[in-house]
Short mmCIF file of C-alpha atoms and ligand atoms in Angstrom, two decimals:
data_model
loop_
_atom_site.label_atom_id
_atom_site.label_comp_id
_atom_site.label_asym_id
_atom_site.label_seq_id
_atom_site.Cartn_x
_atom_site.Cartn_y
_atom_site.Cartn_z
CA MET E 1 88.70 -8.89 233.33
CA LYS E 2 91.08 -6.55 231.49
CA SER E 3 91.65 -3.35 233.36
CA LEU E 4 91.18 0.22 232.32
CA THR E 5 93.68 2.93 233.24
CA LEU E 6 92.68 6.58 233.29
CA TYR E 7 94.69 9.74 233.77
CA ASP E 8 93.41 11.34 236.95
CA THR E 9 93.94 15.10 237.05
CA MET E 10 93.87 15.02 240.85
CA ALA E 11 96.72 12.48 241.07
CA ARG E 12 98.44 13.82 237.92
CA ARG E 13 99.07 10.28 236.73
CA LYS E 14 97.39 7.29 235.14
CA ARG E 15 95.62 5.05 237.64
CA ALA E 16 93.95 1.68 237.30
CA PHE E 17 90.20 2.25 237.31
CA GLU E 18 88.32 0.56 240.15
CA PRO E 19 84.66 1.45 240.50
CA ILE E 20 83.08 1.74 243.94
CA ASP E 21 80.34 -0.65 242.80
CA PRO E 22 80.86 -2.53 239.51
CA GLY E 23 77.06 -2.90 239.36
CA ARG E 24 76.61 0.88 239.23
CA VAL E 25 79.49 2.81 237.72
CA THR E 26 78.80 6.54 238.05
CA LEU E 27 79.99 9.24 235.68
CA TYR E 28 79.14 12.95 235.78
CA VAL E 29 80.08 15.25 232.89
CA CYS E 30 79.50 19.01 233.02
CA GLY E 31 77.18 20.06 230.25
CA PRO E 32 76.57 23.28 228.37
CA THR E 33 74.95 26.55 229.25
CA VAL E 34 72.22 26.69 226.62
CA TYR E 35 72.03 30.20 225.17
CA SER E 36 73.17 29.76 221.56
CA TYR E 37 74.40 27.18 219.04
CA ALA E 38 77.19 24.93 220.31
CA HIS E 39 80.56 24.96 218.52
CA ILE E 40 82.52 21.85 217.67
CA GLY E 41 84.88 22.48 220.66
CA ASN E 42 81.85 22.04 222.92
CA ALA E 43 81.32 18.63 221.34
CA ARG E 44 84.74 17.34 222.35
CA PRO E 45 83.78 16.46 225.96
CA PRO E 46 80.49 14.70 225.03
CA VAL E 47 82.19 12.70 222.24
CA VAL E 48 85.18 11.73 224.40
CA PHE E 49 83.00 10.77 227.36
CA ASP E 50 80.65 8.87 225.03
CA VAL E 51 83.62 6.68 224.10
CA LEU E 52 84.46 6.26 227.79
CA ARG E 53 80.86 5.30 228.44
CA ARG E 54 81.01 2.68 225.66
CA VAL E 55 84.25 1.25 227.10
CA LEU E 56 82.78 1.13 230.62
CA SER E 57 79.63 -0.50 229.23
CA HIS E 58 81.79 -3.10 227.50
CA LEU E 59 83.58 -3.86 230.79
CA TYR E 60 80.71 -3.67 233.28
CA GLY E 61 77.56 -4.03 231.16
CA ALA E 62 75.53 -1.17 229.71
CA ASP E 63 72.94 -1.36 232.49
CA SER E 64 75.65 -0.84 235.10
CA VAL E 65 76.89 2.48 233.78
CA VAL E 66 75.07 5.65 234.81
CA LEU E 67 76.03 8.86 233.05
CA ALA E 68 74.63 12.18 234.20
CA ALA E 69 75.31 15.21 232.01
CA ASN E 70 73.60 18.40 233.09
CA ILE E 71 72.06 21.30 231.26
CA THR E 72 72.66 24.74 232.76
CA ASP E 73 69.39 26.49 231.98
CA ILE E 74 69.74 29.50 234.27
CA ASP E 75 72.67 31.84 233.80
CA ASP E 76 73.40 35.49 233.06
CA LYS E 77 74.32 34.60 229.47
CA ILE E 78 70.88 33.03 228.94
CA MET E 79 69.26 36.07 230.49
CA ALA E 80 71.19 38.34 228.10
CA ALA E 81 70.25 36.18 225.08
CA ALA E 82 66.59 36.29 226.14
CA ARG E 83 66.68 40.08 226.45
CA GLU E 84 68.26 40.38 223.03
CA SER E 85 65.86 38.05 221.22
CA GLY E 86 62.78 39.16 223.12
CA GLU E 87 61.97 35.54 223.99
CA GLY E 88 61.56 34.26 227.53
CA ILE E 89 64.53 32.71 229.35
CA GLU E 90 62.85 29.32 229.41
CA ALA E 91 62.11 29.51 225.68
CA VAL E 92 65.76 30.31 224.88
CA ALA E 93 67.08 27.51 227.12
CA THR E 94 64.56 24.96 225.80
CA LYS E 95 65.30 25.85 222.19
CA PHE E 96 69.09 25.58 222.50
CA ALA E 97 68.97 22.46 224.71
CA LYS E 98 66.95 20.78 221.93
CA ILE E 99 69.40 21.92 219.23
CA TYR E 100 72.33 20.73 221.38
CA ARG E 101 70.73 17.27 221.70
CA GLU E 102 70.08 17.09 217.94
CA ASP E 103 73.68 18.12 217.21
CA LEU E 104 75.05 15.46 219.56
CA THR E 105 72.75 12.79 218.14
CA ALA E 106 74.16 13.58 214.70
CA LEU E 107 77.63 13.02 216.19
CA GLY E 108 76.58 9.58 217.45
CA VAL E 109 76.45 10.64 221.11
CA ALA E 110 73.67 8.79 222.89
CA PRO E 111 71.56 10.77 225.39
CA PRO E 112 72.95 10.46 228.93
CA SER E 113 71.15 8.17 231.38
CA ILE E 114 70.14 11.33 233.24
CA GLU E 115 70.11 14.89 231.87
CA PRO E 116 69.32 17.06 234.90
CA LYS E 117 68.40 20.70 234.45
CA ALA E 118 69.62 23.25 236.99
CA THR E 119 66.20 24.88 237.43
CA ASP E 120 64.71 21.54 238.52
CA HIS E 121 67.19 21.33 241.42
CA ILE E 122 66.76 24.55 243.35
CA GLU E 123 65.59 22.64 246.42
CA PRO E 124 68.70 20.43 246.79
CA MET E 125 70.82 23.52 246.13
CA ILE E 126 69.14 25.38 248.99
CA ALA E 127 69.54 22.34 251.25
CA MET E 128 73.23 22.10 250.39
CA MET E 129 73.81 25.81 251.12
CA GLN E 130 72.01 25.45 254.45
CA ARG E 131 74.30 22.55 255.42
CA LEU E 132 77.36 24.55 254.38
CA ILE E 133 76.24 27.56 256.44
CA ASP E 134 75.42 25.38 259.47
CA ASP E 135 78.90 23.87 259.37
CA GLY E 136 80.71 27.18 258.95
CA HIS E 137 81.70 26.68 255.31
CA ALA E 138 79.43 29.36 253.89
CA TYR E 139 77.80 32.62 254.99
CA ALA E 140 75.01 34.90 253.86
CA ALA E 141 75.66 38.58 253.10
CA GLU E 142 73.50 41.18 251.33
CA GLY E 143 71.27 38.60 249.65
CA HIS E 144 74.26 36.51 248.58
CA VAL E 145 75.49 33.22 249.93
CA LEU E 146 79.24 32.78 249.69
CA PHE E 147 81.51 29.83 250.15
CA SER E 148 84.26 30.52 252.63
CA VAL E 149 87.31 29.19 250.82
CA LYS E 150 89.58 29.36 253.87
CA SER E 151 87.22 26.94 255.67
CA TYR E 152 88.34 24.16 253.33
CA GLU E 153 91.97 23.34 253.77
CA ALA E 154 92.38 21.23 250.65
CA TYR E 155 91.14 24.02 248.35
CA GLY E 156 93.38 24.13 245.26
CA ALA E 157 94.26 20.40 245.34
CA LEU E 158 92.86 19.70 241.86
CA SER E 159 94.35 22.71 240.08
CA LYS E 160 97.50 22.66 242.26
CA ARG E 161 97.11 26.34 243.05
CA SER E 162 97.64 27.88 246.44
CA LEU E 163 95.38 30.65 247.70
CA ASP E 164 98.35 33.02 247.57
CA ASP E 165 98.84 32.24 243.85
CA MET E 166 95.19 32.93 243.20
CA ILE E 167 95.31 36.29 244.93
CA ALA E 168 98.62 37.24 243.28
CA GLY E 169 97.25 36.21 239.87
CA ALA E 170 94.21 38.43 240.47
CA ARG E 171 91.96 35.46 239.71
CA VAL E 172 89.57 36.61 242.40
CA GLU E 173 86.89 39.22 242.30
CA VAL E 174 86.77 41.71 245.16
CA ALA E 175 83.26 42.62 246.33
CA PRO E 176 82.05 44.46 249.44
CA TYR E 177 79.88 41.55 250.62
CA LYS E 178 82.81 39.08 250.62
CA LYS E 179 84.66 38.38 253.86
CA ASP E 180 87.62 37.27 251.78
CA PRO E 181 88.28 38.05 248.10
CA CYS E 182 88.77 34.30 247.40
CA ASP E 183 85.23 33.42 248.50
CA PHE E 184 82.91 32.47 245.67
CA VAL E 185 79.19 32.92 245.12
CA LEU E 186 76.73 30.09 245.78
CA TRP E 187 73.61 32.22 245.48
CA LYS E 188 73.00 35.75 244.29
CA PRO E 189 70.01 38.07 244.61
CA SER E 190 67.65 38.66 241.67
CA SER E 191 65.94 41.95 240.94
CA ASP E 192 62.18 41.90 240.30
CA GLU E 193 62.77 41.69 236.54
CA GLU E 194 65.28 38.87 236.85
CA PRO E 195 64.33 35.20 237.27
CA GLY E 196 64.58 34.05 240.84
CA TRP E 197 63.47 31.58 243.49
CA ASP E 198 62.56 32.19 247.12
CA SER E 199 65.19 31.10 249.60
CA PRO E 200 65.98 31.67 253.30
CA TRP E 201 68.38 34.42 252.08
CA GLY E 202 65.87 36.18 249.85
CA ARG E 203 64.79 35.82 246.25
CA GLY E 204 67.69 34.90 244.04
CA ARG E 205 69.32 32.39 241.75
CA PRO E 206 72.13 29.85 242.05
CA GLY E 207 75.75 30.15 241.00
CA TRP E 208 76.98 27.76 238.33
CA HIS E 209 79.33 25.74 240.58
CA LEU E 210 76.62 24.97 243.12
CA GLU E 211 74.30 23.63 240.41
CA CYS E 212 76.66 20.79 239.49
CA SER E 213 77.36 19.81 243.11
CA ALA E 214 73.63 19.57 243.84
CA MET E 215 72.73 17.70 240.63
CA CYS E 216 75.61 15.26 241.05
CA GLU E 217 74.57 14.54 244.65
CA THR E 218 70.88 14.16 243.73
CA HIS E 219 71.37 11.68 240.91
CA LEU E 220 74.63 9.88 241.58
CA GLY E 221 75.29 10.20 245.32
CA GLU E 222 77.91 11.77 247.56
CA THR E 223 80.94 10.01 246.08
CA ILE E 224 80.98 9.13 242.39
CA ASP E 225 83.47 7.21 240.27
CA ILE E 226 84.37 9.65 237.50
CA HIS E 227 83.82 13.36 237.01
CA GLY E 228 84.67 14.83 233.62
CA GLY E 229 84.75 17.98 231.54
CA GLY E 230 87.04 20.21 229.50
CA ILE E 231 90.42 21.24 230.91
CA ASP E 232 89.17 24.83 231.30
CA LEU E 233 86.81 23.60 234.00
CA VAL E 234 89.59 22.48 236.38
CA PHE E 235 89.75 25.96 237.86
CA PRO E 236 87.59 27.42 239.22
CA HIS E 237 84.56 25.25 238.34
CA HIS E 238 85.71 21.80 239.47
CA GLU E 239 87.82 23.16 242.31
CA ASN E 240 84.66 24.85 243.61
CA GLU E 241 82.48 21.79 243.05
CA ILE E 242 84.95 19.77 245.14
CA ALA E 243 84.97 22.36 247.94
CA GLN E 244 81.15 22.52 248.09
CA SER E 245 80.49 18.79 247.86
CA THR E 246 83.29 17.68 250.18
CA CYS E 247 82.27 20.18 252.86
CA ALA E 248 78.55 19.39 252.48
CA HIS E 249 79.26 15.66 252.81
CA GLY E 250 81.36 15.61 255.95
CA GLY E 251 84.68 15.39 254.12
CA LYS E 252 83.75 12.57 251.72
CA THR E 253 85.58 12.55 248.38
CA MET E 254 83.40 13.93 245.59
CA ALA E 255 84.84 11.84 242.74
CA ASN E 256 87.51 9.15 242.68
CA TYR E 257 88.79 10.06 239.19
CA TRP E 258 88.88 13.49 237.54
CA LEU E 259 89.15 13.43 233.74
CA HIS E 260 89.69 16.44 231.50
CA ASN E 261 89.84 16.75 227.75
CA GLY E 262 92.24 19.13 226.01
CA PHE E 263 91.19 22.06 223.87
CA LEU E 264 90.01 22.04 220.33
CA ASN E 265 91.96 24.88 218.71
CA MET E 266 91.55 27.11 215.68
CA GLY E 267 95.10 27.90 214.66
CA SER E 268 96.90 28.41 217.95
CA ASP E 269 93.88 29.66 219.91
CA LYS E 270 91.23 27.76 221.82
CA MET E 271 87.98 27.69 219.86
CA SER E 272 85.67 29.83 221.94
CA LYS E 273 82.65 32.03 221.61
CA SER E 274 84.45 34.91 223.30
CA LEU E 275 87.23 34.90 220.67
CA GLY E 276 84.64 34.48 217.91
CA ASN E 277 86.73 31.78 216.16
CA VAL E 278 84.07 29.10 216.24
CA ALA E 279 82.75 26.52 213.80
CA LEU E 280 79.20 25.70 214.85
CA ILE E 281 78.17 22.02 214.84
CA HIS E 282 74.89 23.11 213.25
CA ASP E 283 76.78 24.64 210.27
CA LEU E 284 79.37 21.87 209.93
CA LEU E 285 76.56 19.31 209.66
CA LYS E 286 75.38 21.00 206.47
CA ASP E 287 78.62 19.98 204.74
CA TRP E 288 79.82 16.89 206.59
CA PRO E 289 78.30 13.68 207.90
CA GLY E 290 78.16 13.71 211.72
CA GLU E 291 80.40 10.65 211.75
CA VAL E 292 83.22 12.61 210.06
CA LEU E 293 82.99 15.25 212.81
CA ARG E 294 82.93 12.58 215.53
CA CYS E 295 85.86 10.69 214.04
CA ALA E 296 87.85 13.92 213.55
CA LEU E 297 87.43 14.70 217.27
CA LEU E 298 88.82 11.26 218.09
CA THR E 299 91.91 11.52 215.86
CA ALA E 300 93.91 13.06 218.74
CA HIS E 301 94.28 11.64 222.22
CA TYR E 302 91.59 13.26 224.35
CA ARG E 303 94.08 15.05 226.60
CA ALA E 304 96.10 16.48 223.69
CA PRO E 305 95.13 19.69 221.92
CA LEU E 306 93.57 19.21 218.50
CA THR E 307 93.63 21.76 215.70
CA TRP E 308 90.45 22.02 213.68
CA ASN E 309 90.66 22.72 209.94
CA ALA E 310 89.22 21.62 206.61
CA ASP E 311 92.20 19.36 205.93
CA LEU E 312 91.44 17.34 209.09
CA LEU E 313 87.88 16.81 207.85
CA THR E 314 88.92 15.84 204.32
CA LYS E 315 91.45 13.33 205.65
CA THR E 316 88.97 11.94 208.17
CA ARG E 317 86.34 11.46 205.50
CA ARG E 318 88.87 9.55 203.40
CA SER E 319 89.75 7.36 206.39
CA LEU E 320 86.11 6.51 206.96
CA ASP E 321 85.71 5.84 203.22
CA ARG E 322 88.34 3.11 203.62
CA ILE E 323 86.34 1.41 206.36
CA TYR E 324 83.00 1.76 204.61
CA GLY E 325 84.61 0.74 201.31
CA VAL E 326 85.72 -2.54 202.90
CA LEU E 327 82.29 -3.05 204.44
CA ARG E 328 80.66 -2.44 201.06
CA ARG E 329 82.95 -4.95 199.39
CA LEU E 330 81.95 -7.50 202.05
CA GLY E 331 78.36 -6.94 200.94
CA HIS E 332 75.38 -8.26 202.85
CA LEU E 333 77.36 -11.05 204.46
CA GLU E 334 76.09 -11.70 208.00
CA PRO E 335 78.93 -10.82 210.46
CA VAL E 336 80.11 -13.62 212.74
CA GLY E 337 81.31 -12.99 216.31
CA THR E 338 81.04 -9.97 218.57
CA ASP E 339 84.39 -10.16 220.37
CA VAL E 340 86.36 -6.93 220.36
CA PRO E 341 89.88 -7.64 219.06
CA GLU E 342 92.49 -7.48 221.78
CA ALA E 343 94.96 -4.94 220.35
CA PHE E 344 92.11 -2.55 219.61
CA LEU E 345 90.63 -2.91 223.10
CA ASP E 346 94.05 -2.55 224.73
CA ALA E 347 94.48 0.83 223.02
CA LEU E 348 91.21 2.13 224.47
CA LEU E 349 91.91 0.63 227.89
CA ASP E 350 95.14 2.62 227.98
CA ASP E 351 93.57 5.95 228.97
CA LEU E 352 91.36 5.96 225.85
CA ASN E 353 94.13 6.03 223.28
CA THR E 354 91.82 6.70 220.34
CA PRO E 355 94.56 7.45 217.73
CA LYS E 356 96.10 4.03 218.46
CA ALA E 357 92.64 2.42 218.42
CA MET E 358 91.95 4.06 215.06
CA SER E 359 95.12 2.63 213.54
CA GLU E 360 94.06 -0.81 214.86
CA LEU E 361 90.70 -0.26 213.20
CA PHE E 362 92.39 0.31 209.83
CA GLN E 363 94.43 -2.81 210.43
CA LEU E 364 91.18 -4.74 210.95
CA ALA E 365 89.71 -3.18 207.82
CA GLY E 366 92.79 -4.21 205.85
CA GLU E 367 92.50 -7.78 207.15
CA ALA E 368 88.80 -7.90 206.33
CA ASN E 369 89.62 -6.73 202.82
CA LYS E 370 92.07 -9.57 202.35
CA ALA E 371 89.80 -12.28 203.78
CA GLU E 372 89.08 -14.93 201.18
CA THR E 373 86.55 -17.56 202.22
CA PRO E 374 83.01 -16.55 203.20
CA GLN E 375 83.75 -17.75 206.76
CA GLU E 376 86.90 -15.61 207.00
CA LYS E 377 85.05 -12.65 205.57
CA ALA E 378 82.15 -13.03 208.00
CA GLU E 379 84.50 -13.28 210.99
CA ALA E 380 86.61 -10.32 209.83
CA LYS E 381 83.43 -8.29 209.39
CA GLY E 382 82.35 -9.27 212.90
CA ARG E 383 85.68 -8.07 214.34
CA LEU E 384 85.62 -4.80 212.40
CA LEU E 385 82.06 -4.00 213.46
CA ALA E 386 82.62 -4.95 217.11
CA ALA E 387 85.70 -2.72 217.32
CA GLY E 388 83.99 0.14 215.48
CA ALA E 389 81.02 -0.03 217.86
CA LEU E 390 83.25 0.84 220.83
CA MET E 391 84.19 4.11 219.15
CA GLY E 392 80.84 4.66 217.45
CA LEU E 393 82.39 4.38 213.97
CA GLY E 394 81.60 2.30 210.90
CA GLN E 395 78.14 1.24 212.09
CA ASP E 396 76.17 2.92 209.28
CA ASP E 397 74.94 1.25 206.10
CA PRO E 398 77.84 1.51 203.58
CA ASP E 399 75.44 2.40 200.76
CA ALA E 400 74.02 5.25 202.81
CA TRP E 401 77.56 6.41 203.61
CA PHE E 402 78.38 6.68 199.90
CA GLY E 403 75.06 8.31 199.08
CA LEU E 404 73.79 5.32 197.14
CA ALA E 405 70.96 4.16 199.37
CA GLY E 406 68.13 5.26 197.09
CA MET E 407 69.81 4.52 193.74
CA ASN E 408 67.84 2.59 191.14
CA PRO E 409 69.13 -1.00 190.81
CA ASP E 410 69.75 -0.79 187.02
CA GLU E 411 71.87 2.32 187.38
CA ARG E 412 73.67 0.65 190.29
CA MET E 413 74.51 -2.37 188.11
CA GLU E 414 75.79 -0.19 185.27
CA ILE E 415 78.00 1.71 187.67
CA ASP E 416 79.30 -1.49 189.26
CA ALA E 417 80.21 -2.71 185.76
CA LEU E 418 82.06 0.53 184.99
CA ILE E 419 83.95 0.32 188.28
CA GLU E 420 84.97 -3.25 187.50
CA ARG E 421 86.09 -2.25 184.02
CA ARG E 422 88.19 0.56 185.45
CA GLN E 423 89.67 -1.75 188.06
CA ALA E 424 90.65 -4.27 185.37
CA ALA E 425 92.17 -1.49 183.25
CA ARG E 426 94.20 -0.27 186.23
CA GLU E 427 95.44 -3.77 186.96
CA ALA E 428 96.49 -4.09 183.31
CA LYS E 429 98.14 -0.64 183.63
CA ASP E 430 95.97 0.55 180.76
CA TRP E 431 95.73 4.10 182.08
CA ALA E 432 94.00 5.48 178.99
CA VAL E 433 91.00 3.18 179.45
CA ALA E 434 91.03 3.68 183.23
CA ASP E 435 90.84 7.46 182.76
CA GLU E 436 88.16 7.16 180.11
CA VAL E 437 85.97 5.10 182.44
CA ARG E 438 86.59 7.56 185.27
CA ASP E 439 85.37 10.38 183.00
CA GLU E 440 82.26 8.41 182.18
CA LEU E 441 81.63 7.82 185.89
CA ASN E 442 82.15 11.50 186.63
CA ALA E 443 79.65 12.36 183.91
CA ARG E 444 77.19 10.17 185.79
CA LYS E 445 77.94 12.18 188.95
CA ILE E 446 79.96 9.37 190.48
CA GLN E 447 83.22 10.29 192.16
CA VAL E 448 85.85 7.57 192.39
CA ASP E 449 88.57 7.56 195.05
CA ASP E 450 91.42 5.10 195.10
CA GLY E 451 92.62 3.95 198.51
CA PRO E 452 94.91 1.24 199.90
CA GLU E 453 92.03 -1.26 200.09
CA GLY E 454 90.80 -0.54 196.54
CA SER E 455 88.53 2.05 194.99
CA THR E 456 85.45 3.53 196.57
CA TRP E 457 82.84 5.53 194.77
CA ARG E 458 80.10 7.83 195.88
CA LYS E 459 77.28 9.87 194.44
CA MET E 460 78.41 13.49 194.17
CA ALA E 461 76.25 16.09 195.85
CA GLU E 462 73.82 17.58 193.31
P1 LIG B 501 81.12 26.31 227.77
O1 LIG B 501 79.91 26.49 226.92
O2 LIG B 501 82.28 27.20 227.39
O3 LIG B 501 80.81 26.33 229.24
O4 LIG B 501 81.67 24.84 227.47
C1 LIG B 501 80.92 23.67 227.62
C2 LIG B 501 81.88 22.49 227.62
O5 LIG B 501 82.69 22.51 226.44
C3 LIG B 501 82.87 22.50 228.79
O6 LIG B 501 83.08 21.17 229.24
C4 LIG B 501 84.12 23.07 228.18
O7 LIG B 501 85.27 22.61 228.86
C5 LIG B 501 84.08 22.51 226.79
N1 LIG B 501 84.78 23.34 225.81
C6 LIG B 501 84.52 24.61 225.46
N2 LIG B 501 85.37 25.05 224.51
C7 LIG B 501 86.19 24.00 224.22
C8 LIG B 501 87.27 23.80 223.29
N3 LIG B 501 87.69 24.76 222.46
N4 LIG B 501 87.88 22.61 223.28
C9 LIG B 501 87.48 21.61 224.10
N5 LIG B 501 86.46 21.71 225.00
C10 LIG B 501 85.82 22.91 225.06
ZN1 LIG B 502 80.01 21.20 236.49
#
């Protein structure tokens, strides 16, 4: 079997991927806190890890890959949103979790195998805290439970920070109930008006880091294969997850590979709600097909930063037009073969090199366009579709892509004839006729674009 290499943040290098059990490859990706609409930066981890999931499924079989991606449905931000809107906390979380799922579905991201919600896992969280307290890794104080960072020697191994750096950088919050300013909260008390659960340390609610450790343990076990998320989660979130899980599991490694995607930027800044420079998925979907957004997110290598702008979307749409244009020219021909072409697969196996994979995809589209016999065409179509499936691209109906799915067959034939006439005029370098036909097509609300594989045409939006 071909092998996959992944850049492991813990090792700071690419490593050959070896699952603990090839029959059950486990992947945990930190999910969103659901208190408002997600922006397109929030979609980068789910899209990237969806490609990883497809690659793992290709290597080990879809039934052997288990992806858990959580929903954080209890958090101060949700509580604030609920206060503001006058809705209940549960109503806010349920509403935005549903919108998040719809947004991701539009981006071609399949639901995870397991989508655990924090509020369904209070019991394992309490059990984990109890274990940590019993073993001297955590302590209770004034209704809080805190993790004692100095009790875990390897703290800082993922982010390569020493405790001294953290204190000097004032990355720690001083509070009277902390024995050490570096200690972080596992559990905090809730007032009567705030949501809370009974615990041996009083009524309260969990801290964000603890939620992931408990959900990961519950669904995937003590040691998993891959843990993923955005680069901003390395510190403190993942560092704290590692400390909690390792200490609660007698020193066992939490995850064998740590993967982090780079930021999606607006100009030179990270796209983030706090800076207010966000493009919401919900709004983008009004103007762009989800596949354009997905493909745009995959144009950069997942670890590299990616700048979001209208030009990226226009170019991406044109790129996808090339692929769908080729597929449309191949017509209803049944594809032959499901093998993923080697050069394309090699690009993805090399730490998910999606820009390289995309250029291989265009190569395959170009070859399919040049295929001559029906057999060659059918095989080229098979290769193009099999490769596209691994990235979740080019799987739609070409007519639907170009907005022609519901067009009446007579009109379709007339337009086909005009396109052919224009093509012939262009080949004969008769630009006057070519332009005249283009004007006629435009008058019929058909937009023609010329690309390297020939012309494509689509119904303009009304
Ligand atoms: P948040 O809602 O900020 O907790 O983010 C949810 C997920 O989206 C986390 O995995 C973040 O790392 C990721 N994320 C947030 N903003 C960006 C961004 N601008 N670029 C890439 N990933 C992001
Ligand atoms: Zn997490």
